[in-house]
Tab-separated table of C-alpha atoms in Angstrom:
chain	number	residue	atom	x	y	z
A	1	MET	CA	-0.008	0.008	0.013
A	2	SER	CA	1.227	3.508	-0.817
A	3	PRO	CA	2.444	5.964	1.853
A	4	SER	CA	-0.058	8.217	3.549
A	5	PRO	CA	-1.306	10.731	0.916
A	6	LEU	CA	-1.650	13.409	3.584
A	7	HIS	CA	1.591	12.534	5.391
A	8	LEU	CA	-0.341	11.700	8.592
A	9	ASN	CA	0.447	9.082	11.205
A	10	ASP	CA	-2.343	7.001	12.753
A	11	ALA	CA	-2.710	9.104	15.879
A	12	ASP	CA	-3.246	12.290	13.733
A	13	PHE	CA	-6.609	11.064	12.536
A	14	TRP	CA	-7.989	11.208	16.060
A	15	LEU	CA	-5.949	14.184	17.432
A	16	ASN	CA	-4.999	16.560	14.622
A	17	PRO	CA	-6.218	15.455	11.165
A	18	GLN	CA	-5.399	18.803	9.506
A	19	ARG	CA	-1.783	18.943	10.744
A	20	THR	CA	-0.343	18.761	7.200
A	21	ARG	CA	-3.015	20.720	5.312
A	22	SER	CA	-1.109	23.863	4.580
A	23	GLU	CA	2.063	22.203	3.416
A	24	ILE	CA	0.165	20.073	0.956
A	25	GLU	CA	-2.450	22.435	-0.421
A	26	ARG	CA	-0.321	25.570	-0.952
A	27	PRO	CA	1.851	24.187	-3.751
A	28	LEU	CA	-1.196	22.669	-5.401
A	29	ILE	CA	-3.068	25.988	-5.413
A	30	ARG	CA	0.061	27.877	-6.660
A	31	SER	CA	0.441	25.524	-9.539
A	32	ASN	CA	-3.263	25.387	-10.371
A	33	THR	CA	-3.227	21.613	-9.811
A	34	GLU	CA	-6.477	19.843	-8.955
A	35	ALA	CA	-6.186	16.989	-6.409
A	36	LEU	CA	-8.449	14.646	-4.490
A	37	LEU	CA	-6.561	13.131	-1.546
A	38	PHE	CA	-8.182	10.436	0.625
A	39	ASP	CA	-6.400	9.123	3.741
A	40	ALA	CA	-7.242	6.822	6.631
A	41	PRO	CA	-5.355	5.156	9.528
A	42	SER	CA	-3.652	1.771	8.875
A	43	VAL	CA	-5.029	0.306	12.152
A	44	VAL	CA	-8.240	0.859	14.063
A	45	MET	CA	-8.558	-0.770	17.573
A	46	ILE	CA	-12.184	-1.670	17.817
A	47	ASP	CA	-12.307	-2.284	21.565
A	48	THR	CA	-10.804	1.093	22.503
A	49	GLN	CA	-12.004	3.381	19.665
A	50	ASP	CA	-15.547	3.993	18.622
A	51	ARG	CA	-15.035	5.435	15.133
A	52	ALA	CA	-12.974	4.825	12.028
A	53	PRO	CA	-11.819	8.328	10.923
A	54	ALA	CA	-10.764	9.334	7.424
A	55	GLN	CA	-9.594	12.596	6.061
A	56	VAL	CA	-10.101	14.244	2.588
A	57	LEU	CA	-8.296	17.230	1.047
A	58	ARG	CA	-9.765	18.475	-2.206
A	59	VAL	CA	-8.095	21.160	-4.303
A	60	ALA	CA	-10.140	22.084	-7.343
A	61	LYS	CA	-10.981	24.827	-9.770
A	62	ASN	CA	-13.988	26.824	-8.608
A	63	SER	CA	-15.897	25.696	-11.683
A	64	THR	CA	-15.226	22.012	-10.818
A	65	ALA	CA	-16.193	22.440	-7.216
A	66	ARG	CA	-19.490	24.015	-8.202
A	67	GLN	CA	-20.315	21.342	-10.767
A	68	TRP	CA	-19.390	18.576	-8.374
A	69	PRO	CA	-20.016	19.764	-4.823
A	70	PHE	CA	-18.423	17.354	-2.360
A	71	ARG	CA	-21.403	16.845	-0.051
A	72	GLU	CA	-23.708	15.872	-2.931
A	73	SER	CA	-21.208	13.908	-4.974
A	74	ALA	CA	-18.512	12.126	-2.920
A	75	VAL	CA	-19.019	8.391	-2.403
A	76	LEU	CA	-17.134	5.964	-0.109
A	77	VAL	CA	-16.517	2.393	-1.208
A	78	ALA	CA	-15.168	-0.249	1.128
A	79	VAL	CA	-14.307	-3.901	0.301
A	80	ASP	CA	-14.232	-6.440	3.114
A	81	LEU	CA	-11.275	-8.624	2.106
A	82	GLU	CA	-12.296	-11.536	4.264
A	83	ASN	CA	-15.685	-11.981	2.622
A	84	ASN	CA	-15.419	-9.938	-0.560
A	85	VAL	CA	-18.393	-7.892	0.458
A	86	VAL	CA	-18.575	-4.339	-1.054
A	87	GLN	CA	-20.289	-1.460	0.733
A	88	ALA	CA	-20.837	2.036	-0.613
A	89	ALA	CA	-22.477	5.187	0.682
A	90	ALA	CA	-22.337	8.945	0.436
A	91	ALA	CA	-19.252	10.268	2.140
A	92	LEU	CA	-21.167	12.939	4.111
A	93	ALA	CA	-24.654	12.773	5.582
A	94	PRO	CA	-27.194	15.153	4.151
A	95	PRO	CA	-27.943	18.308	6.181
A	96	GLY	CA	-29.784	17.691	9.423
A	97	ARG	CA	-32.373	20.358	8.782
A	98	THR	CA	-34.474	21.113	5.763
A	99	VAL	CA	-32.958	23.851	3.591
A	100	MET	CA	-34.963	25.598	0.856
A	101	ALA	CA	-33.297	24.697	-2.443
A	102	LEU	CA	-32.153	27.693	-4.496
A	103	PRO	CA	-32.262	27.588	-8.287
A	104	PRO	CA	-28.773	27.018	-9.808
A	105	SER	CA	-27.009	30.241	-10.657
A	106	SER	CA	-26.427	31.017	-14.342
A	107	ALA	CA	-23.434	33.275	-13.422
A	108	PRO	CA	-20.083	31.690	-14.383
A	109	ALA	CA	-17.983	30.473	-11.474
A	110	GLN	CA	-15.194	32.762	-10.432
A	111	ALA	CA	-11.812	31.875	-11.873
A	112	GLY	CA	-9.211	30.401	-9.537
A	113	MET	CA	-8.762	27.483	-7.144
A	114	SER	CA	-10.364	26.536	-3.845
A	115	SER	CA	-9.462	24.048	-1.144
A	116	GLN	CA	-11.707	22.084	1.153
A	117	THR	CA	-10.989	19.558	3.898
A	118	PHE	CA	-13.415	16.975	5.293
A	119	SER	CA	-13.307	14.702	8.327
A	120	LEU	CA	-15.303	11.480	7.836
A	121	ASP	CA	-16.362	8.590	10.021
A	122	LEU	CA	-16.181	5.428	7.956
A	123	ARG	CA	-17.936	3.371	10.634
A	124	GLU	CA	-20.956	5.662	10.633
A	125	ARG	CA	-21.160	6.343	6.907
A	126	LEU	CA	-20.650	2.732	5.736
A	127	ALA	CA	-22.362	1.015	8.718
A	128	LEU	CA	-19.244	-1.091	9.151
A	129	PRO	CA	-19.460	-4.234	11.264
A	130	TRP	CA	-17.324	-3.443	14.349
A	131	GLU	CA	-15.222	-6.631	14.206
A	132	ARG	CA	-11.743	-7.734	13.355
A	133	GLY	CA	-10.782	-7.765	9.676
A	134	ARG	CA	-9.212	-5.915	6.824
A	135	MET	CA	-10.870	-3.427	4.487
A	136	LEU	CA	-9.839	-1.525	1.386
A	137	VAL	CA	-11.469	1.924	1.240
A	138	ARG	CA	-11.622	4.352	-1.631
A	139	LEU	CA	-13.326	7.624	-2.415
A	140	LEU	CA	-15.261	8.269	-5.701
A	141	LEU	CA	-16.131	11.680	-7.036
A	142	ALA	CA	-17.627	11.680	-10.504
A	143	ASP	CA	-14.892	10.272	-12.835
A	144	GLN	CA	-12.232	10.347	-10.095
A	145	ILE	CA	-11.218	7.445	-7.889
A	146	THR	CA	-8.585	7.593	-5.162
A	147	PRO	CA	-5.989	4.949	-4.438
A	148	ALA	CA	-7.226	2.397	-1.844
A	149	ARG	CA	-6.261	2.694	1.842
A	150	LEU	CA	-5.954	-0.601	3.656
A	151	ILE	CA	-7.343	-0.515	7.207
A	152	GLU	CA	-6.881	-3.362	9.694
A	153	PHE	CA	-9.473	-3.557	12.440
A	154	LYS	CA	-7.857	-5.175	15.521
A	155	THR	CA	-8.477	-5.662	19.195
A	156	VAL	CA	-6.232	-4.857	22.185
A	157	ALA	CA	-7.549	-7.887	24.065
A	158	THR	CA	-5.473	-11.031	23.473
A	159	HIS	CA	-8.116	-13.594	24.519
A	160	VAL	CA	-9.662	-15.370	21.573
A	161	ASP	CA	-12.428	-17.802	22.272
A	162	PRO	CA	-11.560	-21.075	20.487
A	163	ALA	CA	-15.233	-22.088	20.061
A	164	ALA	CA	-16.069	-18.879	18.311
A	165	GLU	CA	-12.921	-19.091	16.075
A	166	ALA	CA	-13.759	-22.715	15.168
A	167	PHE	CA	-17.313	-21.724	14.188
A	168	LYS	CA	-16.118	-18.983	11.959
A	169	ALA	CA	-13.524	-21.211	10.308
A	170	GLU	CA	-16.195	-23.842	9.696
A	171	GLN	CA	-18.569	-21.285	8.148
A	172	ARG	CA	-15.839	-19.972	5.828
A	173	LEU	CA	-15.461	-23.435	4.378
A	174	LYS	CA	-19.147	-24.376	4.263
A	175	THR	CA	-20.547	-24.306	0.759
A	176	ARG	CA	-22.888	-21.394	0.187
A	177	VAL	CA	-23.215	-20.675	-3.501
A	178	PRO	CA	-25.456	-17.740	-4.385
A	179	LEU	CA	-27.620	-17.679	-7.517
A	180	LEU	CA	-26.237	-15.992	-10.624
A	181	LEU	CA	-26.974	-12.278	-11.087
A	182	PRO	CA	-28.112	-11.386	-13.580
A	183	GLU	CA	-29.893	-14.623	-14.475
A	184	PRO	CA	-28.891	-16.076	-17.846
A	185	GLY	CA	-31.249	-14.728	-20.474
A	186	PRO	CA	-31.636	-12.261	-23.351
A	187	TRP	CA	-28.667	-9.823	-23.549
A	188	VAL	CA	-26.843	-11.673	-20.753
A	189	SER	CA	-23.786	-13.649	-21.791
A	190	TYR	CA	-21.118	-15.464	-19.846
A	191	VAL	CA	-19.184	-16.583	-22.959
A	192	ARG	CA	-15.996	-14.839	-24.203
A	193	ASP	CA	-16.222	-13.079	-27.501
A	194	ASP	CA	-13.799	-10.866	-29.426
A	195	ALA	CA	-15.354	-7.690	-27.914
A	196	MET	CA	-14.527	-8.701	-24.353
A	197	PRO	CA	-11.776	-6.596	-22.671
A	198	ILE	CA	-8.384	-8.211	-22.337
A	199	LEU	CA	-6.841	-8.454	-18.837
A	200	ALA	CA	-3.371	-7.073	-18.520
A	201	GLU	CA	-0.743	-9.015	-16.599
A	202	GLY	CA	-1.715	-9.094	-12.912
A	203	GLN	CA	-5.028	-7.291	-13.613
A	204	GLY	CA	-8.029	-8.812	-11.778
A	205	LEU	CA	-10.926	-6.985	-13.438
A	206	ALA	CA	-11.457	-5.100	-16.696
A	207	LEU	CA	-14.708	-3.428	-17.766
A	208	LYS	CA	-15.708	-1.956	-21.132
A	209	ALA	CA	-18.999	-0.177	-21.923
A	210	GLN	CA	-20.600	1.634	-24.782
A	211	ARG	CA	-19.896	5.337	-24.532
A	212	LEU	CA	-23.435	6.286	-25.680
A	213	CYS	CA	-26.730	4.618	-24.818
A	214	VAL	CA	-29.928	5.664	-26.686
A	215	GLN	CA	-32.732	5.525	-24.046
A	216	ASP	CA	-35.539	5.041	-26.565
A	217	GLY	CA	-33.693	2.751	-28.874
A	218	ASP	CA	-33.996	-0.962	-29.484
A	219	ALA	CA	-30.359	-1.902	-29.271
A	220	PRO	CA	-28.901	-2.958	-25.891
A	221	CYS	CA	-26.326	-0.836	-24.020
A	222	LEU	CA	-23.748	-3.480	-23.303
A	223	LEU	CA	-21.313	-3.578	-20.425
A	224	ARG	CA	-18.630	-6.239	-20.967
A	225	GLY	CA	-16.130	-7.553	-18.455
A	226	SER	CA	-13.332	-10.010	-18.007
A	227	PHE	CA	-12.053	-11.122	-14.610
A	228	ARG	CA	-9.487	-13.370	-12.925
A	229	LEU	CA	-10.128	-13.191	-9.151
A	230	PRO	CA	-9.785	-15.073	-5.902
A	231	VAL	CA	-12.627	-17.495	-5.231
A	232	LEU	CA	-13.988	-17.907	-1.742
A	233	LYS	CA	-14.009	-21.614	-0.812
A	234	ARG	CA	-17.727	-21.446	0.047
A	235	HIS	CA	-18.396	-20.268	-3.554
A	236	ILE	CA	-16.891	-23.380	-5.113
A	237	VAL	CA	-19.568	-25.710	-6.572
A	238	PRO	CA	-18.867	-29.228	-5.207
A	239	PRO	CA	-18.078	-31.708	-8.040
A	240	GLY	CA	-21.024	-33.938	-8.883
A	241	THR	CA	-23.660	-31.549	-7.596
A	242	SER	CA	-26.885	-32.015	-9.569
A	243	ALA	CA	-30.004	-29.936	-9.763
A	244	GLY	CA	-31.760	-32.260	-7.315
A	245	THR	CA	-29.027	-32.754	-4.706
A	246	GLY	CA	-26.577	-30.724	-2.758
A	247	THR	CA	-26.871	-28.109	-0.110
A	248	SER	CA	-26.341	-24.437	0.599
A	249	GLY	CA	-27.184	-22.989	-2.765
A	250	ALA	CA	-25.086	-25.155	-5.058
A	251	ALA	CA	-28.091	-27.216	-6.274
A	252	GLU	CA	-30.237	-24.104	-6.678
A	253	MET	CA	-27.582	-22.412	-8.755
A	254	ARG	CA	-27.198	-25.487	-10.985
A	255	ALA	CA	-31.032	-25.718	-11.347
A	256	GLN	CA	-31.084	-22.024	-12.393
A	257	TRP	CA	-28.391	-22.732	-14.967
A	258	ILE	CA	-30.161	-25.828	-16.384
A	259	ALA	CA	-33.512	-24.020	-16.627
A	260	ALA	CA	-31.947	-21.087	-18.468
A	261	HIS	CA	-30.471	-23.479	-21.010
A	262	ALA	CA	-33.307	-25.972	-21.226
A	263	ASP	CA	-33.731	-25.513	-24.987
A	264	ALA	CA	-30.003	-25.928	-25.622
A	265	GLY	CA	-29.999	-29.034	-23.411
A	266	ARG	CA	-32.927	-30.636	-25.310
A	267	SER	CA	-31.481	-29.841	-28.732
A	268	ALA	CA	-28.218	-31.347	-27.657
A	269	SER	CA	-29.660	-34.402	-25.889
A	270	SER	CA	-27.943	-36.720	-28.242
A	271	ASN	CA	-24.562	-35.155	-27.589
A	272	ALA	CA	-23.998	-34.155	-23.962
A	273	ALA	CA	-20.661	-32.506	-24.902
A	274	GLN	CA	-22.566	-29.763	-26.708
A	275	ARG	CA	-24.569	-28.748	-23.655
A	276	PRO	CA	-23.564	-25.556	-21.897
A	277	PRO	CA	-20.932	-26.297	-19.278
A	278	MET	CA	-21.833	-26.047	-15.621
A	279	PRO	CA	-20.109	-23.386	-13.495
A	280	THR	CA	-17.303	-24.603	-11.256
A	281	ALA	CA	-17.605	-21.636	-8.919
A	282	VAL	CA	-19.053	-18.065	-8.652
A	283	VAL	CA	-17.430	-14.725	-8.079
A	284	PRO	CA	-19.199	-11.546	-6.746
A	285	ILE	CA	-18.545	-8.242	-8.470
A	286	THR	CA	-20.148	-4.976	-7.388
A	287	LEU	CA	-20.873	-2.022	-9.747
A	288	VAL	CA	-20.985	1.373	-8.082
A	289	ALA	CA	-22.419	4.123	-10.235
A	290	GLN	CA	-23.253	7.854	-9.917
A	291	GLY	CA	-25.434	10.002	-12.176
A	292	SER	CA	-24.196	13.363	-13.349
A	293	GLN	CA	-27.551	15.176	-13.050
A	294	ASP	CA	-29.306	13.704	-10.041
A	295	LYS	CA	-26.043	12.584	-8.287
A	296	ALA	CA	-27.917	9.330	-7.560
A	297	LEU	CA	-25.792	6.545	-6.114
A	298	MET	CA	-26.583	3.143	-7.480
A	299	ILE	CA	-25.108	-0.168	-6.317
A	300	TRP	CA	-25.608	-3.123	-8.689
A	301	ARG	CA	-24.408	-6.501	-7.433
A	302	LEU	CA	-23.353	-9.218	-9.790
A	303	VAL	CA	-22.713	-12.936	-9.149
A	304	LEU	CA	-20.811	-14.375	-12.101
A	305	PRO	CA	-19.933	-17.913	-13.088
A	306	VAL	CA	-16.508	-19.414	-13.468
A	307	PHE	CA	-16.356	-22.279	-15.988
A	308	GLU	CA	-12.611	-23.021	-16.108
A	309	SER	CA	-10.834	-25.310	-13.746
A	310	LEU	CA	-9.796	-23.358	-10.640
A	311	ASP	CA	-6.137	-22.640	-9.968
A	312	PHE	CA	-5.111	-23.862	-6.518
A	313	SER	CA	-1.393	-23.152	-6.857
A	314	GLY	CA	-1.423	-19.957	-4.838
A	315	GLU	CA	-2.569	-18.966	-1.364
A	316	ARG	CA	-6.194	-18.692	-2.618
A	317	PRO	CA	-8.088	-20.432	-5.369
A	318	MET	CA	-8.312	-18.326	-8.561
A	319	GLY	CA	-10.916	-18.369	-11.237
A	320	GLY	CA	-11.637	-16.395	-14.421
A	321	GLY	CA	-14.440	-15.591	-16.661
A	322	HIS	CA	-16.303	-13.078	-18.850
A	323	PHE	CA	-19.658	-11.489	-18.953
A	324	ALA	CA	-21.877	-9.093	-20.889
A	325	LEU	CA	-25.106	-7.475	-19.825
A	326	ASP	CA	-27.493	-4.791	-20.945
A	327	LEU	CA	-27.083	-1.785	-18.644
A	328	ARG	CA	-30.657	-0.816	-19.360
A	329	SER	CA	-31.837	-3.849	-17.356
A	330	LEU	CA	-30.218	-2.441	-14.173
A	331	GLU	CA	-32.456	-0.529	-11.765
A	332	GLY	CA	-32.447	3.219	-12.268
A	333	PHE	CA	-30.009	3.269	-15.150
A	334	GLY	CA	-32.242	4.719	-17.890
A	335	ALA	CA	-34.514	6.847	-15.709
A	336	GLN	CA	-33.319	10.142	-17.242
A	337	GLU	CA	-30.859	11.644	-19.674
A	338	GLN	CA	-27.440	11.983	-17.959
A	339	SER	CA	-24.020	10.556	-17.798
A	340	TRP	CA	-23.177	7.659	-15.564
A	341	PHE	CA	-19.756	7.054	-13.944
A	342	ILE	CA	-19.494	3.276	-13.349
A	343	SER	CA	-16.778	1.401	-11.421
A	344	GLY	CA	-16.463	-2.305	-10.620
A	345	PHE	CA	-15.051	-3.726	-7.417
A	346	SER	CA	-14.105	-7.223	-6.222
A	347	ASP	CA	-11.419	-8.145	-3.699
A	348	HIS	CA	-8.344	-6.007	-4.494
A	349	ALA	CA	-9.430	-5.449	-8.052
A	350	VAL	CA	-11.065	-2.238	-9.389
A	351	SER	CA	-11.969	-1.053	-12.898
A	352	GLY	CA	-13.311	2.344	-13.928
A	353	PRO	CA	-14.788	4.769	-13.636
A	354	LEU	CA	-16.305	4.323	-17.070
A	355	THR	CA	-18.400	7.130	-18.527
A	356	VAL	CA	-21.682	6.147	-20.209
A	357	ALA	CA	-24.100	8.781	-21.517
A	358	VAL	CA	-27.840	8.118	-21.673
A	359	THR	CA	-29.622	10.205	-24.302
A	360	ARG	CA	-32.787	10.278	-26.446
A	361	ARG	CA	-33.521	10.893	-30.093
A	362	PRO	CA	-34.971	14.332	-30.951
A	363	ARG	CA	-38.770	14.407	-30.917
A	364	THR	CA	-40.563	14.657	-34.248
A	365	PRO	CA	-44.119	15.798	-34.946
């Protein structure tokens, strides 16, 4: 993980989070350089501290700050590395009292730069479970994404109850395979084609989307992705699981897959090798998106199949795959004309933000 962007030590986040503000912002303002710096402590002791602080320094042109005000636009994203669960929320709470909205000013923003600093509580904003673990946290603001900060949540107490630890270890290994999202169907593909993005060496996730989506058109607005990611052991489909047997979701997922490809299965009944292969595992990927006009935050969760044999040569099983889906099928995507900034998260991997504009054809009499 990179050094602290704000040159703070862990104690500063509780005692003096603006200690280095002047020395960092002055050269940025003098050079007319925009910056979005997000920082957090490396360790939070959950039995002696009641919050998880973070600090933001934003240096921006006045026109940028007015177009993308921090309170309405900034989004926090945290990835629980133990469980690959992604959480996202507005970085700041809305005002506590009702304020009469003023119409936007048509006057141009004053030239020049401005600087803002914000103190955040990650526990409160993201409703973090107050337990031991590791999280990667980032800040999104329109088409900007900050480098991740790794936070370890620890306890001062040294006693660990062996019964509780044994239960958690058992649950981590117990098969619990969620159903595929989106379900296989029209404009949903899990088969690689030439339009799929190519993963670079060491890259875990790559997304590619159409730049323009016609809201009232017939053609889909495709988002394509390729991934090679760690697989949780509980997300591995046990060999030999059939649609009528198995436990903890594996059978249900296989039944879903069989039903989605019933026609292909019947047409290929004389040659089982032609039937669509069954997934060997699933991988969760979360899309976090923000609209340019309504500043709406949307979280779209995907559960994607892995068909290849898993790689067990490293510390964690690895699996890869591909997907394509119609963005118009996702809740809220086509509600109005605007641009969307879309990022994908899973484990340590991130891709985006991608910019996708939703528009309409001109009306005709």
